[in-house]
mmCIF file of C-alpha atoms in Angstrom:
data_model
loop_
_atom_site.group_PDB
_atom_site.id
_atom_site.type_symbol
_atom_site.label_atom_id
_atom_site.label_comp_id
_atom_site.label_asym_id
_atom_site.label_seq_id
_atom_site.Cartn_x
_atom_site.Cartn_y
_atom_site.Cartn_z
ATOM 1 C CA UNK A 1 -13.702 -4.541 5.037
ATOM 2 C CA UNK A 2 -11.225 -6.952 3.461
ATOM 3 C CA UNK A 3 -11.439 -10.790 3.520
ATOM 4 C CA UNK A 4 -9.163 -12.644 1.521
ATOM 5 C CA UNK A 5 -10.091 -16.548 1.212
ATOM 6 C CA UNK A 6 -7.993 -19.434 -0.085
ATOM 7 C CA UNK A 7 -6.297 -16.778 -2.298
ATOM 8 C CA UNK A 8 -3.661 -18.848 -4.487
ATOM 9 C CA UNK A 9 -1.250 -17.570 -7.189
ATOM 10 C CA UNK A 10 1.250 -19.901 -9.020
ATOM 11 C CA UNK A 11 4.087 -19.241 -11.461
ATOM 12 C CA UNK A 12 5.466 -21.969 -13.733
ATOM 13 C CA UNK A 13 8.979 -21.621 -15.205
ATOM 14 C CA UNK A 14 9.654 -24.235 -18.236
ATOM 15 C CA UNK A 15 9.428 -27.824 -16.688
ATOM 16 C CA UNK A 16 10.359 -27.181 -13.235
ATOM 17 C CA UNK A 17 8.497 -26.942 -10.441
ATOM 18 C CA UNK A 18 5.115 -24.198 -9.783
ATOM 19 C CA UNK A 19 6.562 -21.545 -7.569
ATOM 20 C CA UNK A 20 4.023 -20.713 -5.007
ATOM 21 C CA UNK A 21 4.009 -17.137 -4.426
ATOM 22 C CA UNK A 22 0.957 -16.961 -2.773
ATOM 23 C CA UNK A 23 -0.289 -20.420 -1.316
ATOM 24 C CA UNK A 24 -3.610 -20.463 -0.147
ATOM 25 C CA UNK A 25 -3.355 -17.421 2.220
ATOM 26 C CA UNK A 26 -7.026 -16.771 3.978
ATOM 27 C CA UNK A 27 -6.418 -12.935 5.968
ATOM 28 C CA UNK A 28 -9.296 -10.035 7.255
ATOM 29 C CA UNK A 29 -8.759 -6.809 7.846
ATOM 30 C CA UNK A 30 -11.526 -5.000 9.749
ATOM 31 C CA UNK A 31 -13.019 -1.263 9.082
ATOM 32 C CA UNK A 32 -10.172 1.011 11.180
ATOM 33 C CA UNK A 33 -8.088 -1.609 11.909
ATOM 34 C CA UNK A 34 -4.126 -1.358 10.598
ATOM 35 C CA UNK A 35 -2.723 -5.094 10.271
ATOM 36 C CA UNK A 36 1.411 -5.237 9.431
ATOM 37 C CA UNK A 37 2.528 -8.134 7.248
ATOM 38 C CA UNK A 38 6.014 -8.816 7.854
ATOM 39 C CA UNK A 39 7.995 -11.467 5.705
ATOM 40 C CA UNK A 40 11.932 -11.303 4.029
ATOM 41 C CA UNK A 41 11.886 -10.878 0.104
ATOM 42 C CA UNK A 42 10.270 -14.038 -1.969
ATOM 43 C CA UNK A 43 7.901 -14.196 1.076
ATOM 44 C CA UNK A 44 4.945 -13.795 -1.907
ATOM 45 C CA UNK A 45 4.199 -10.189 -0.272
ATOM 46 C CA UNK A 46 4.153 -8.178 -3.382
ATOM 47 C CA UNK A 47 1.835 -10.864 -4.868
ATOM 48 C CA UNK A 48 -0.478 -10.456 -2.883
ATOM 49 C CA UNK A 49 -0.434 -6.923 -2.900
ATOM 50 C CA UNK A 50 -1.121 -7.316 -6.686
ATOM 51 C CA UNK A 51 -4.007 -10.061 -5.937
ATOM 52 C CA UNK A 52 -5.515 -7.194 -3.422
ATOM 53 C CA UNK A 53 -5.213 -4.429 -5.357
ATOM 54 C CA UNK A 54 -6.868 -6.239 -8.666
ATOM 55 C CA UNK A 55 -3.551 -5.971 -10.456
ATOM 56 C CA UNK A 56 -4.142 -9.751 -11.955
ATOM 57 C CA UNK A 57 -6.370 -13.072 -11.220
ATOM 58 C CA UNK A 58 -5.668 -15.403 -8.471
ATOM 59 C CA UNK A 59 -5.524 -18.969 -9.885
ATOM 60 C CA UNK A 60 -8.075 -19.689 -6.440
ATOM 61 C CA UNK A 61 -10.031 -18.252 -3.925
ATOM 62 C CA UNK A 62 -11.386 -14.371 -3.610
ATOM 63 C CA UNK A 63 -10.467 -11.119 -2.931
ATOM 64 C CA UNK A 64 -13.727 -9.288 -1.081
ATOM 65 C CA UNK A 65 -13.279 -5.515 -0.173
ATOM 66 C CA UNK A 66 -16.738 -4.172 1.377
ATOM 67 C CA UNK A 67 -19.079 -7.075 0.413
ATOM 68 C CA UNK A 68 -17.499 -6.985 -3.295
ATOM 69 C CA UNK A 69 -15.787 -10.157 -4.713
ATOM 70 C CA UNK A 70 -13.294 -7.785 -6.726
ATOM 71 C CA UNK A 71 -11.045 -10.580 -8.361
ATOM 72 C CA UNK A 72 -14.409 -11.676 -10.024
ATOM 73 C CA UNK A 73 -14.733 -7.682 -11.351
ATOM 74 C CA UNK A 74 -14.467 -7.170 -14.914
ATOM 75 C CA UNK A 75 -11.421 -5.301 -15.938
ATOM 76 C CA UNK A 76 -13.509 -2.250 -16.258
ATOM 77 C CA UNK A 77 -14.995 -2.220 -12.757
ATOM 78 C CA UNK A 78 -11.557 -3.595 -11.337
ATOM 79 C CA UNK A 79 -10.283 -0.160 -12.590
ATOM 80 C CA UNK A 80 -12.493 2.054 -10.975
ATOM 81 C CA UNK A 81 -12.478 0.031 -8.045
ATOM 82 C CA UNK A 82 -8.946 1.012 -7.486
ATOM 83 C CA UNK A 83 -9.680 4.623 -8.340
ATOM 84 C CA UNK A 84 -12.689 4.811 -5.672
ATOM 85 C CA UNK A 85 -12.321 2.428 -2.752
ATOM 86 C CA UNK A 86 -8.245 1.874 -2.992
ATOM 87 C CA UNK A 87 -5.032 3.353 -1.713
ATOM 88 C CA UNK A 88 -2.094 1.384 -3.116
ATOM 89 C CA UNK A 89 1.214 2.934 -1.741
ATOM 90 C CA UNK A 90 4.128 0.710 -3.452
ATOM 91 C CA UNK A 91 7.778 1.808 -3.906
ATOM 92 C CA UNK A 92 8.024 2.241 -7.362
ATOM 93 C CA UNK A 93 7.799 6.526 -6.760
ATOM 94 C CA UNK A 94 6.395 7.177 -9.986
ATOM 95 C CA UNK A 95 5.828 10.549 -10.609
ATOM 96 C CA UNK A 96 5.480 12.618 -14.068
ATOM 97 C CA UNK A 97 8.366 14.258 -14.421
ATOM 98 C CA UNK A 98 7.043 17.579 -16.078
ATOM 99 C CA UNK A 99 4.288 17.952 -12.992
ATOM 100 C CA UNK A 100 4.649 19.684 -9.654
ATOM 101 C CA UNK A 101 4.894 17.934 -6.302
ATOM 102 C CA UNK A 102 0.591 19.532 -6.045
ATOM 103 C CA UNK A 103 -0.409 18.457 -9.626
ATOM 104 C CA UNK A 104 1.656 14.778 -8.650
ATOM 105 C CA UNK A 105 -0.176 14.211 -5.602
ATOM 106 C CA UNK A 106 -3.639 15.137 -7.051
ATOM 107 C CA UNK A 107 -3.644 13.288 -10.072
ATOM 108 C CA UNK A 108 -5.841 10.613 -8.523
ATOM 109 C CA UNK A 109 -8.630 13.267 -8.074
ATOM 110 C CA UNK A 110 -7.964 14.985 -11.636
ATOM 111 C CA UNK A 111 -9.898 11.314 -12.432
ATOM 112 C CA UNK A 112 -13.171 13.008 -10.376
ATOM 113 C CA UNK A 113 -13.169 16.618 -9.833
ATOM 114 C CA UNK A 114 -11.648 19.725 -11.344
ATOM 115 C CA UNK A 115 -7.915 20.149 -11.679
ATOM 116 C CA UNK A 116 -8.047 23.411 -9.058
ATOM 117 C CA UNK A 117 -10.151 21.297 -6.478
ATOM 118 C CA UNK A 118 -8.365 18.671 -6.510
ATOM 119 C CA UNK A 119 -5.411 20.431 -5.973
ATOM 120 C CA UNK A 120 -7.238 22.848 -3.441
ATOM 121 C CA UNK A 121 -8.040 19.092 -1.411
ATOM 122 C CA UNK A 122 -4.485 17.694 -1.462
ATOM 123 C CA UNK A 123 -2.878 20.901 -0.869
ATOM 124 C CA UNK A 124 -3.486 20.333 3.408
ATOM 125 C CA UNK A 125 -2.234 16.654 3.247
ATOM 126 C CA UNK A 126 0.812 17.495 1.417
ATOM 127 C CA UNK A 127 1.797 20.036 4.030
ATOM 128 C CA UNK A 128 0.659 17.567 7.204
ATOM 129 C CA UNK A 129 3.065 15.067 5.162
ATOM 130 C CA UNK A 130 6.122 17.921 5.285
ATOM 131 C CA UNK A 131 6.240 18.731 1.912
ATOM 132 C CA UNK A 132 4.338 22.571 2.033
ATOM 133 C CA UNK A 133 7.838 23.959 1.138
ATOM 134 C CA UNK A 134 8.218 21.672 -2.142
ATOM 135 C CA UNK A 135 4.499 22.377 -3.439
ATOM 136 C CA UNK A 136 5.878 24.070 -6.754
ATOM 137 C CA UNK A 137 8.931 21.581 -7.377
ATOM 138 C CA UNK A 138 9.519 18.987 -9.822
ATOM 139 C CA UNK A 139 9.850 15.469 -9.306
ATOM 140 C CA UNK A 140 13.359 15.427 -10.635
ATOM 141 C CA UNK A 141 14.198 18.032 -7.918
ATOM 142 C CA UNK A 142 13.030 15.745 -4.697
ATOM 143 C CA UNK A 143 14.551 13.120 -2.739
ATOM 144 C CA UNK A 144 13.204 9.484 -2.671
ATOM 145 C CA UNK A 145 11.926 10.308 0.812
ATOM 146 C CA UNK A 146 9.987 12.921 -0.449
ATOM 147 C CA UNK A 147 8.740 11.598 -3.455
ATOM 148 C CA UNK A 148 7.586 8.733 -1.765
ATOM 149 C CA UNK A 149 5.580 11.152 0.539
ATOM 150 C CA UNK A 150 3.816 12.436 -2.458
ATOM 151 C CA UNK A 151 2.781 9.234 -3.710
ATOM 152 C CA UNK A 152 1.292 8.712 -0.112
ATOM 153 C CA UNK A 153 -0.959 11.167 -0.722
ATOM 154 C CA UNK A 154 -1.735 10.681 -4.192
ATOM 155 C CA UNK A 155 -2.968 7.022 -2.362
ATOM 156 C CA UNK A 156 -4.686 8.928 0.571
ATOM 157 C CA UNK A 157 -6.347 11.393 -1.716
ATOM 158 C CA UNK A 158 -9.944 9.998 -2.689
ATOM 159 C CA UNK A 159 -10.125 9.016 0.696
ATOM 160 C CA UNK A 160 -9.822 4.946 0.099
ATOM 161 C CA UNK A 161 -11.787 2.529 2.244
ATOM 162 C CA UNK A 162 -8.678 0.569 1.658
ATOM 163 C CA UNK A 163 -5.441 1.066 1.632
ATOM 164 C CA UNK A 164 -2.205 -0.946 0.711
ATOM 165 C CA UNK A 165 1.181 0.253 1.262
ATOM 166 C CA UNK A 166 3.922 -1.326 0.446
ATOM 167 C CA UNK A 167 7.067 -0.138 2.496
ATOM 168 C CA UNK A 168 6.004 3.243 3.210
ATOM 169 C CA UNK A 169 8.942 4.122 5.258
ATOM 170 C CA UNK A 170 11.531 2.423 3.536
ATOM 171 C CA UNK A 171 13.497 5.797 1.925
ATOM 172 C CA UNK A 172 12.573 7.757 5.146
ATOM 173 C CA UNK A 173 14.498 9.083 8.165
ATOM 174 C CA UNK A 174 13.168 7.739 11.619
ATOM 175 C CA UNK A 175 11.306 11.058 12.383
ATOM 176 C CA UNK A 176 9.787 11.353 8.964
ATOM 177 C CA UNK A 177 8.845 7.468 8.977
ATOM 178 C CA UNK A 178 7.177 7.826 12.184
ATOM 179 C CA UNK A 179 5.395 10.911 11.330
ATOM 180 C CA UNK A 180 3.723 8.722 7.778
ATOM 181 C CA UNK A 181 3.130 5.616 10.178
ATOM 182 C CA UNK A 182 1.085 8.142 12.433
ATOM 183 C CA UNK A 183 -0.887 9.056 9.503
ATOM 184 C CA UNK A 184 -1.799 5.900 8.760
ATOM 185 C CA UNK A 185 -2.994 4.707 12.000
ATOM 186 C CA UNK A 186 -4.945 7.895 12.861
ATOM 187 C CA UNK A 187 -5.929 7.620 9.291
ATOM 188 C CA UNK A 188 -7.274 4.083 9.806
ATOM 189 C CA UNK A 189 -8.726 5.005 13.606
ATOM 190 C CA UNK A 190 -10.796 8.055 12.742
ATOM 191 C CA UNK A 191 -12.280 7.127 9.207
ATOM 192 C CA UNK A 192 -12.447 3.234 9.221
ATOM 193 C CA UNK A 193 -10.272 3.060 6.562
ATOM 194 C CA UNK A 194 -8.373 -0.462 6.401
ATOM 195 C CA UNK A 195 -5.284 -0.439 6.363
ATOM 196 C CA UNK A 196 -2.737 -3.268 5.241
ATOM 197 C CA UNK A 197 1.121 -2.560 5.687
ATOM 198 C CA UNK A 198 3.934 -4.394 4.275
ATOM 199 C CA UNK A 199 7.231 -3.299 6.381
ATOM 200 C CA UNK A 200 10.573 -4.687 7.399
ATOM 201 C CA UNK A 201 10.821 -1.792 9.524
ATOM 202 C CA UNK A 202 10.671 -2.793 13.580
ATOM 203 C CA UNK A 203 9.091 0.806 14.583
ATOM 204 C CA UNK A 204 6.294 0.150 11.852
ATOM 205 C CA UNK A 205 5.279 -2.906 13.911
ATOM 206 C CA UNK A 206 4.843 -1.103 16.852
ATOM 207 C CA UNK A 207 2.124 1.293 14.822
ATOM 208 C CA UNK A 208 0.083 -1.862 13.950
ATOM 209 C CA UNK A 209 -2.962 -3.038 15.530
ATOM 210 C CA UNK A 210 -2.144 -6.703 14.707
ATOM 211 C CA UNK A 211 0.911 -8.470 13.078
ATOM 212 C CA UNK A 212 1.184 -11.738 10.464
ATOM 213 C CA UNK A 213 3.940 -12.997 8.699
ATOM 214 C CA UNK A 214 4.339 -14.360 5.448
ATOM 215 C CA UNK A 215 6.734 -17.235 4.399
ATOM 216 C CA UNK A 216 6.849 -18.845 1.343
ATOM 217 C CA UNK A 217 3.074 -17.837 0.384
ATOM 218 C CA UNK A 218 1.900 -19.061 3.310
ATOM 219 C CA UNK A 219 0.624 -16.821 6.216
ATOM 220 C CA UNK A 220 2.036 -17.431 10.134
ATOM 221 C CA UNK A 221 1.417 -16.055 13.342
ATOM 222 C CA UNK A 222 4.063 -13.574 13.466
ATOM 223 C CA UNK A 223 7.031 -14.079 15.967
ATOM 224 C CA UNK A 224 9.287 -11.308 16.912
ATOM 225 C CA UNK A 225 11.791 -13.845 17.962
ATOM 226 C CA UNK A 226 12.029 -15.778 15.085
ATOM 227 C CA UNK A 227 11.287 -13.006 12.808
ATOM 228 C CA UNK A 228 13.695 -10.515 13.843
ATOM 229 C CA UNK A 229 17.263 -11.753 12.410
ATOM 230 C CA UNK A 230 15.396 -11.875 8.779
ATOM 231 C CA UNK A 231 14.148 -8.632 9.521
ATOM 232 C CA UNK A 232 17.498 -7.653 10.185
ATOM 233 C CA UNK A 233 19.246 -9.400 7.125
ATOM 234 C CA UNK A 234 16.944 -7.825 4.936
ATOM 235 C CA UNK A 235 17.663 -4.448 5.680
ATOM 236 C CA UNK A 236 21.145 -4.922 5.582
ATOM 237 C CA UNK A 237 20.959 -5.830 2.101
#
């Protein structure tokens, strides 16, 4: 479902030298499967997010999602690419502030179908997600937990065949992170959705069909031994 080959993305910074956020990274994710990608901050994770989710250009290499080279889409296409066929899940929790938790979480499909479908759709994710009781709230009136759960299923909505989340869990309590990493695995299992997951969190891991690190753009075999004290440090921060 998603191959990413040779995918490079520089940044130069006066006269020094290029950093390398992502340096040549090659990585497949299959139809159903969830992959983690574990690496401390600088790793070149968010890049690559970005490079994924047709966000900007790699300087090399491609980006194919279902047969489609999308970094060679025009902007156009790149945008309803990541209407149709993506999920991104980052942890910016951006949500209109003059829109309830329901009209939030469908605004994806608003881009499709009618406003009262759309909502009619989201309404049973939003509840499996804990949030039935906040339906008619603000987005100045939830937590960062909770608002993070709505942009979940904003992502989830159109049904993605791909789906990129970007610290899911981080504002979550242990029972409510486990109950979104459960979604996205059963997600992934019963619909062949893809599923990419960018975590610090240990108990995300253990929800992941395969891990891989990241370290200074460059992809590694992930090591719970030697990846666990950076793990730590970074949550500590």
């Amino acid at each position: 479902m998603l191959e990413v080959r040779g995918l490079v993305k520089h940044y130069r910074f006066g006269a020094g030298e290029p950093v390398r956020a992502v340096d040549g990274v090659s990585l497949s994710v299959e139809a159903g499967e969830l992959v983690a990608l574990f690496g401390p901050s600088g790793s070149g994770k968010s890049t690559l997010l970005m490079l994924i989710a047709a966000l900007m250009r790699p300087d090399r290499g491609e980006v194919i999602v279902g047969g489609r080279i999308v970094s060679s889409l025009s902007d156009r296409e790149q945008a309803r690419y990541r209407l149709h066929d993506l999920g991104l899940v980052d942890q910016s929790s951006d949500l209109l502030p003059g829109a309830t938790v329901l009209q939030n979480a469908a605004l994806k499909l608003w881009m499709v179908e009618r406003a009262r479908d759309a909502e009619r759709r989201i309404q049973p994710l939003l509840e499996r997600l804990g949030l039935s009781e906040r339906l008619g709230h603000m987005a100045d009136q939830l937590s960062m937990g909770e608002r993070q759960r709505v942009m979940l299923a904003r992502a989830l909505s159109t049904q993605p065949k791909l789906v990129l989340a970007d610290e899911p869990t981080g504002n979550l309590d242990t029972r409510r992170g486990s109950e979104v990493l459960d979604l996205l695995r059963e997600l992934s299992h019963s619909t062949g959705t893809a599923v990419l997951l960018v975590t610090h969190d240990p108990q995300a891991i253990t929800f992941a069909d395969r891990t891989v690190a990241l370290q200074d753009g460059r992809l590694l075999d992930y090591e719970p031994e030697a990846q666990a004290w950076r793990g730590a440090s970074e949550l500590a921060r």
